[in-house]
PDB file as gemmi writes it, atoms N, CA and C in Angstrom:
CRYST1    1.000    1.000    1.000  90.00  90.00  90.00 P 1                      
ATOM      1  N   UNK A   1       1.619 -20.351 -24.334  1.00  0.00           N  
ATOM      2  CA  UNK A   1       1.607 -18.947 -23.984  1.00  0.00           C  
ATOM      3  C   UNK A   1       1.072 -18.735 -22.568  1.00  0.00           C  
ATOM      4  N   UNK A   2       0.003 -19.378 -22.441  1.00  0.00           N  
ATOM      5  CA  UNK A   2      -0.325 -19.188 -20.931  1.00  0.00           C  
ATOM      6  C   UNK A   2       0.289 -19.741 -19.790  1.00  0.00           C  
ATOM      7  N   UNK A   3       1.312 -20.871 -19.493  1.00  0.00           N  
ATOM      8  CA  UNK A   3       1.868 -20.881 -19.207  1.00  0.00           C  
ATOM      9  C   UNK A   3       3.263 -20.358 -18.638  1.00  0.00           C  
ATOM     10  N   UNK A   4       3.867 -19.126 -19.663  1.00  0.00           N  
ATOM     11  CA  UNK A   4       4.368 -18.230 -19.475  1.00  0.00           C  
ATOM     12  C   UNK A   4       3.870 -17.550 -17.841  1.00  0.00           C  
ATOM     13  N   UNK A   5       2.482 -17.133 -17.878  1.00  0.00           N  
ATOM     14  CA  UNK A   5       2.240 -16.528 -16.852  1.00  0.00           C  
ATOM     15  C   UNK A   5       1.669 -16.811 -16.038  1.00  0.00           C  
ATOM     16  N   UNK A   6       2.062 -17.955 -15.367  1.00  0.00           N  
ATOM     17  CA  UNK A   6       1.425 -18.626 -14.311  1.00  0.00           C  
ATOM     18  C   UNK A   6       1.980 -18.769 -13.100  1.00  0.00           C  
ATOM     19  N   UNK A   7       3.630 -18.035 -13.175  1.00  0.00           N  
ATOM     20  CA  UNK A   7       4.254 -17.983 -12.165  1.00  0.00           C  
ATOM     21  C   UNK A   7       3.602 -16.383 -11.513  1.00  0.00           C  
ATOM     22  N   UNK A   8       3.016 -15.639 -12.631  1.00  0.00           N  
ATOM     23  CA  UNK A   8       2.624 -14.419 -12.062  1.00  0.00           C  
ATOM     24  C   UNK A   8       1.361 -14.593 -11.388  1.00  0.00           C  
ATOM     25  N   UNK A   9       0.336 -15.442 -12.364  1.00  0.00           N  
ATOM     26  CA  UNK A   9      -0.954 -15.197 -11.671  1.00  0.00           C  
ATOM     27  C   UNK A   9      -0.432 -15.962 -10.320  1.00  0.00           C  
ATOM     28  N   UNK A  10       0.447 -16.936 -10.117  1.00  0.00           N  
ATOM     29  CA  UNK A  10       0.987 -17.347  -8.092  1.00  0.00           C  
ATOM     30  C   UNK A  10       0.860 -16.047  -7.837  1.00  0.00           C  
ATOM     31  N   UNK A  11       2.298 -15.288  -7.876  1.00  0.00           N  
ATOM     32  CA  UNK A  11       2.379 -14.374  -7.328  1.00  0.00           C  
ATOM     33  C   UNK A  11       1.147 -13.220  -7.157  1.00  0.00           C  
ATOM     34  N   UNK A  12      -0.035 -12.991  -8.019  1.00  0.00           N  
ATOM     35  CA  UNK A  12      -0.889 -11.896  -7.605  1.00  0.00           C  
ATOM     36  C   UNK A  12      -1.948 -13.064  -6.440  1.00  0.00           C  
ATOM     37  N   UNK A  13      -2.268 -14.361  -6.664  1.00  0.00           N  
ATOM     38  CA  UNK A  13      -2.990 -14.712  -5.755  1.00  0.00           C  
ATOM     39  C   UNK A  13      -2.214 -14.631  -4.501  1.00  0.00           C  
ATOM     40  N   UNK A  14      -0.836 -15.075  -4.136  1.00  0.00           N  
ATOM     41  CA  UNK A  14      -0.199 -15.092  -2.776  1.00  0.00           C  
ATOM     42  C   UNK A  14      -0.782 -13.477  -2.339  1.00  0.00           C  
ATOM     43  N   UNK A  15      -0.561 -12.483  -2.885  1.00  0.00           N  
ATOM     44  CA  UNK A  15      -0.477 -11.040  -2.582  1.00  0.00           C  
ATOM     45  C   UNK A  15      -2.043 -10.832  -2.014  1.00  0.00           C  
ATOM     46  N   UNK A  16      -2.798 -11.326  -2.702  1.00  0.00           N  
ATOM     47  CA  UNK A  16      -4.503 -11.459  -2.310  1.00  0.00           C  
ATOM     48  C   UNK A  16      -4.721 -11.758  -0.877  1.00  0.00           C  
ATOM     49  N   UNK A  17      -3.886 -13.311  -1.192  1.00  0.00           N  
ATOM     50  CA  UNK A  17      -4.051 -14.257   0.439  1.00  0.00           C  
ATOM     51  C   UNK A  17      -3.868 -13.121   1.517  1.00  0.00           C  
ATOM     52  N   UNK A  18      -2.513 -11.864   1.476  1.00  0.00           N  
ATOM     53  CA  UNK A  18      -1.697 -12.412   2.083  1.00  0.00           C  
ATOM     54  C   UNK A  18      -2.269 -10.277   2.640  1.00  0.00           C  
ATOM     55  N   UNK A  19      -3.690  -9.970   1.969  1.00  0.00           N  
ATOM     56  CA  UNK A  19      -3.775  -8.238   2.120  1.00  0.00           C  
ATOM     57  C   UNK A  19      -4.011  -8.227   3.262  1.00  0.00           C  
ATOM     58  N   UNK A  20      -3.252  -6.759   4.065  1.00  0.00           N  
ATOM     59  CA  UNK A  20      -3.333  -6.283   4.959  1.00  0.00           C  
ATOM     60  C   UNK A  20      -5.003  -5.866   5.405  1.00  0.00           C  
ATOM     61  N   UNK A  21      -4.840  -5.662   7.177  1.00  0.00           N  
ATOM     62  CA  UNK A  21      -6.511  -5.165   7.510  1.00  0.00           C  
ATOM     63  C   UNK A  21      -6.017  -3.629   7.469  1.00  0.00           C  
ATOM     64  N   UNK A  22      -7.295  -2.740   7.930  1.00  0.00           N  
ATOM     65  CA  UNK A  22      -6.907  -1.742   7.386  1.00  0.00           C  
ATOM     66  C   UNK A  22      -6.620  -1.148   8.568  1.00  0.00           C  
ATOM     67  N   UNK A  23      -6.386  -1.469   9.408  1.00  0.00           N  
ATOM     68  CA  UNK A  23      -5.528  -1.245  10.931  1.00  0.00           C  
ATOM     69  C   UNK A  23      -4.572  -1.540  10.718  1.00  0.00           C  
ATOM     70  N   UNK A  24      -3.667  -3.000  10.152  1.00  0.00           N  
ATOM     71  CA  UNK A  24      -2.504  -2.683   9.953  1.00  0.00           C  
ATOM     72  C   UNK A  24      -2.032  -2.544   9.274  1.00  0.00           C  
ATOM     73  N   UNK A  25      -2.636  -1.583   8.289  1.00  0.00           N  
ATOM     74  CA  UNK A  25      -2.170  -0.844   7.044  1.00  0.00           C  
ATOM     75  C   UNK A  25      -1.662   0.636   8.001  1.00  0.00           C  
ATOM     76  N   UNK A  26      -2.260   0.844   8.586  1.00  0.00           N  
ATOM     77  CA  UNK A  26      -2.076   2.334   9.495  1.00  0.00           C  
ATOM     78  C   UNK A  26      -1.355   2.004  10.302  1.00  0.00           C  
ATOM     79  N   UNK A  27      -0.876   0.840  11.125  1.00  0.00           N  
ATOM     80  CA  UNK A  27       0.124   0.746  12.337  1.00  0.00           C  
ATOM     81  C   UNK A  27       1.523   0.772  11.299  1.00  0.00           C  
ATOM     82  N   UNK A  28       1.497   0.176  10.420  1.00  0.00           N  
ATOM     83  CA  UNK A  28       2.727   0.331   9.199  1.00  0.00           C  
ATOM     84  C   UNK A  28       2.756   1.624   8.958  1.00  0.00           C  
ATOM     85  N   UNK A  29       1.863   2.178   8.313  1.00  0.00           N  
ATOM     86  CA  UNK A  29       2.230   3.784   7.972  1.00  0.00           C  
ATOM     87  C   UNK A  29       2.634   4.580   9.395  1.00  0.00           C  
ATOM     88  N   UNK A  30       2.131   4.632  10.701  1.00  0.00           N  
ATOM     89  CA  UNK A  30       2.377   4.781  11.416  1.00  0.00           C  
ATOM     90  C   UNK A  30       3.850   4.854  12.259  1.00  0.00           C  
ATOM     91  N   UNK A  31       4.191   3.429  12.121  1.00  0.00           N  
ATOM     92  CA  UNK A  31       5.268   3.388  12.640  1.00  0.00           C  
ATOM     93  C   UNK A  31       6.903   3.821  11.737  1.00  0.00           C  
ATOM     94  N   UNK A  32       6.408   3.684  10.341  1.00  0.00           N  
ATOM     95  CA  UNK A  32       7.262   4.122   8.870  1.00  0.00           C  
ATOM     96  C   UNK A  32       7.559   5.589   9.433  1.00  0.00           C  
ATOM     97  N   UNK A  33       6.584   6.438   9.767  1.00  0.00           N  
ATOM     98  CA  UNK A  33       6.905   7.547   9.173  1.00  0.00           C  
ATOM     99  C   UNK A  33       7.115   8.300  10.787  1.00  0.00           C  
ATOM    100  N   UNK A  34       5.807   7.748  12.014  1.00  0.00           N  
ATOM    101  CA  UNK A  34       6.163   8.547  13.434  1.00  0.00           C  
ATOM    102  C   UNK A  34       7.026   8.031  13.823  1.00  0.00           C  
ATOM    103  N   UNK A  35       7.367   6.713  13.597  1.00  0.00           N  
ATOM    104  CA  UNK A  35       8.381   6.488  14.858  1.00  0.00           C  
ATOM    105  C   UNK A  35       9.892   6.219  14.114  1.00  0.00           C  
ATOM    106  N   UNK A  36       9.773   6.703  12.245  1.00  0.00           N  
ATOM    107  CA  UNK A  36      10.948   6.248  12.026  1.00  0.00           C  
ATOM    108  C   UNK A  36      11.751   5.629  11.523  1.00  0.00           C  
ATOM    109  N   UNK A  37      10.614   3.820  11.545  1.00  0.00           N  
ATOM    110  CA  UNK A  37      11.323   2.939  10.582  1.00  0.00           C  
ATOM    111  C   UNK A  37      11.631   2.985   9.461  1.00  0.00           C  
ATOM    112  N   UNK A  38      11.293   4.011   8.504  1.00  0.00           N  
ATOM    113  CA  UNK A  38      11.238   4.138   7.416  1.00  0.00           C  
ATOM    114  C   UNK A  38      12.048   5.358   7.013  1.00  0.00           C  
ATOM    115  N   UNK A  39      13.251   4.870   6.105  1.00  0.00           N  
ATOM    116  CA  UNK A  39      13.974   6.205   6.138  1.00  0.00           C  
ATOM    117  C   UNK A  39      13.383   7.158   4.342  1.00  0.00           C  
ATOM    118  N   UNK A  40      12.345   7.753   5.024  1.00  0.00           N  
ATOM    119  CA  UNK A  40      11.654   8.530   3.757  1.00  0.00           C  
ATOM    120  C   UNK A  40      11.606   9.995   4.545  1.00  0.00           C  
ATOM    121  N   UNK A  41      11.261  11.024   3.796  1.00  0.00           N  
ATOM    122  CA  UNK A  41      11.116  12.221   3.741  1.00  0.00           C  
ATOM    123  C   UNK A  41       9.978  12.124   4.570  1.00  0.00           C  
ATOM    124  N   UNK A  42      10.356  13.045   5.482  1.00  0.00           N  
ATOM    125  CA  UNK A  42       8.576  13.133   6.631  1.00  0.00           C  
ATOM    126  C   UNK A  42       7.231  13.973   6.021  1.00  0.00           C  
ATOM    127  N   UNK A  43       7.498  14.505   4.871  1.00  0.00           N  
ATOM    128  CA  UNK A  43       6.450  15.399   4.220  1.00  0.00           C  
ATOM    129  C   UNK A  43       5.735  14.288   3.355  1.00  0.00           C  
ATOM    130  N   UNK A  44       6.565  13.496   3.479  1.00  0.00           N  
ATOM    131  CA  UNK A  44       5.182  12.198   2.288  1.00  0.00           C  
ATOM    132  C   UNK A  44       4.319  11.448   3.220  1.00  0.00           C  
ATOM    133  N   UNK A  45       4.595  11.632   4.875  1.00  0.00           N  
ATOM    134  CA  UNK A  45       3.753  11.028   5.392  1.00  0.00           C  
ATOM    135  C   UNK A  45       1.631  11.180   5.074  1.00  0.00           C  
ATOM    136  N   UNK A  46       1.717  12.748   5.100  1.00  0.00           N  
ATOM    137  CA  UNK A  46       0.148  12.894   4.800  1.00  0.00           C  
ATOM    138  C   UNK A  46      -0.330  12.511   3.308  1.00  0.00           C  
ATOM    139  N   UNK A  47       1.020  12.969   2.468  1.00  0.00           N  
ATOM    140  CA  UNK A  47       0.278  11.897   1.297  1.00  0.00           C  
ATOM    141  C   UNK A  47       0.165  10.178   1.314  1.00  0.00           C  
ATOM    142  N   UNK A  48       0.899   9.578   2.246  1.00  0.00           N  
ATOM    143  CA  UNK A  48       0.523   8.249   2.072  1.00  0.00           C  
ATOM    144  C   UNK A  48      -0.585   7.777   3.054  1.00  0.00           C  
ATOM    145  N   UNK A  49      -0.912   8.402   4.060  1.00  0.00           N  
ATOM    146  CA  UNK A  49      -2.264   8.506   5.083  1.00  0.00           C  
ATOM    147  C   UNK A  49      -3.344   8.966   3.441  1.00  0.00           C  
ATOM    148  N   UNK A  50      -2.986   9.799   3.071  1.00  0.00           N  
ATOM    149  CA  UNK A  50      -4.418  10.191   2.628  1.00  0.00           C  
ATOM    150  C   UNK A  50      -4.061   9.222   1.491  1.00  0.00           C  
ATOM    151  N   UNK A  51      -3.509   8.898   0.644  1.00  0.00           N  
ATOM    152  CA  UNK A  51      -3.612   7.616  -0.444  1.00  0.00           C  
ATOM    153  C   UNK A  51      -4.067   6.509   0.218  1.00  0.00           C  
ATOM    154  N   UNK A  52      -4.343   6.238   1.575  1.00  0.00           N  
ATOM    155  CA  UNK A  52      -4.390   5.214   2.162  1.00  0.00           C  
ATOM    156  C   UNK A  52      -6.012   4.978   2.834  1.00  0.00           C  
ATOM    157  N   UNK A  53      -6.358   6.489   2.813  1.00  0.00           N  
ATOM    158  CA  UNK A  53      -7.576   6.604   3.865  1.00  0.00           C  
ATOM    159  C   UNK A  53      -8.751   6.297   2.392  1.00  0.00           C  
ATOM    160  N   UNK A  54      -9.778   5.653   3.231  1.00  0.00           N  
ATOM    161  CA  UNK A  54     -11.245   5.597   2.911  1.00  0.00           C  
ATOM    162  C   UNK A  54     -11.564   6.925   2.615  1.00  0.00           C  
ATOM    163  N   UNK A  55     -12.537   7.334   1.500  1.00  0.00           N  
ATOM    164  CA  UNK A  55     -13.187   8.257   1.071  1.00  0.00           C  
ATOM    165  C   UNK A  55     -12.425   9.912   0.792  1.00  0.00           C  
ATOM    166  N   UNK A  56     -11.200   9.288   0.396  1.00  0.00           N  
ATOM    167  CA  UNK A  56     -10.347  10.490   0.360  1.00  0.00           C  
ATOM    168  C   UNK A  56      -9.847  10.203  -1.469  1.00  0.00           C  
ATOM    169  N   UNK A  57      -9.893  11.019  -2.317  1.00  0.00           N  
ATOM    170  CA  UNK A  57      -9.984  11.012  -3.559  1.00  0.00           C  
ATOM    171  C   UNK A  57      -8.038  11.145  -3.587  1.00  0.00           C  
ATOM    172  N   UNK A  58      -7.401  10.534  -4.156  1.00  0.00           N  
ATOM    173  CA  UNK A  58      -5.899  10.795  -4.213  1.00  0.00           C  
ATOM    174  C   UNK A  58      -5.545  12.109  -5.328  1.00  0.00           C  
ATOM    175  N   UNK A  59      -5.934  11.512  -5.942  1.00  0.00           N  
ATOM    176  CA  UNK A  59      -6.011  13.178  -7.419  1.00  0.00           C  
ATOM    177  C   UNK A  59      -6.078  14.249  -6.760  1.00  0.00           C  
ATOM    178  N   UNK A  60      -7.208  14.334  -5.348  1.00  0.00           N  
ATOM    179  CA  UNK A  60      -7.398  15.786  -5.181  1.00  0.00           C  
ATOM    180  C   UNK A  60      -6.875  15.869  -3.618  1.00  0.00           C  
ATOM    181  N   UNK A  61      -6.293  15.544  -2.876  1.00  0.00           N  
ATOM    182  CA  UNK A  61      -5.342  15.547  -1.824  1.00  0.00           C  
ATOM    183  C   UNK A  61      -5.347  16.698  -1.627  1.00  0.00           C  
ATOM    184  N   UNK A  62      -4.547  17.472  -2.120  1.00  0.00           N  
ATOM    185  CA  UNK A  62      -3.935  18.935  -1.915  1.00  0.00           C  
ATOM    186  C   UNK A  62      -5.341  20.083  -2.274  1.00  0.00           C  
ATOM    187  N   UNK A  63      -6.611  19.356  -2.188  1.00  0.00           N  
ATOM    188  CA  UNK A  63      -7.624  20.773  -2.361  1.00  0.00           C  
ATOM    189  C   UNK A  63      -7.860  21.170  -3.961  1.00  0.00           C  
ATOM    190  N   UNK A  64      -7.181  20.534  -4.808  1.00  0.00           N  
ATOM    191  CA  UNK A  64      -7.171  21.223  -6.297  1.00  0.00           C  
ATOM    192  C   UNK A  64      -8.148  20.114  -6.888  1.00  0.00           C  
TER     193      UNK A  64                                                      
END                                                                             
């Protein structure tokens, strides 16, 4: 049985190795949404800054 999931626990340690700093977590969001690369709706930009930022509660984003 445990074997089964050992190709996963690879995959969550590679993902560990492999976390962004939190500068270029923001040059990504940054460049996704100001300059473009990212073909998403420009109104999700402040929700993914604020899902993204330090000391910002995601539940309460919008003030509620």
């Amino acid at each position: 049985m445990q074997q089964s999931f050992e190709p996963m626990r690879k995959q969550v340690e590679a993902w560990q190795r492999s976390e962004l700093t939190d500068v270029t977590a923001k040059v990504v969001i940054y460049e996704a949404f100001v300059e473009g690369k990212l073909e998403a709706p420009k109104h999700l930009a402040r929700a993914v800054h604020d899902l993204h930022s330090p000391g910002v509660n995601a539940w309460d984003a919008d003030g509620n």
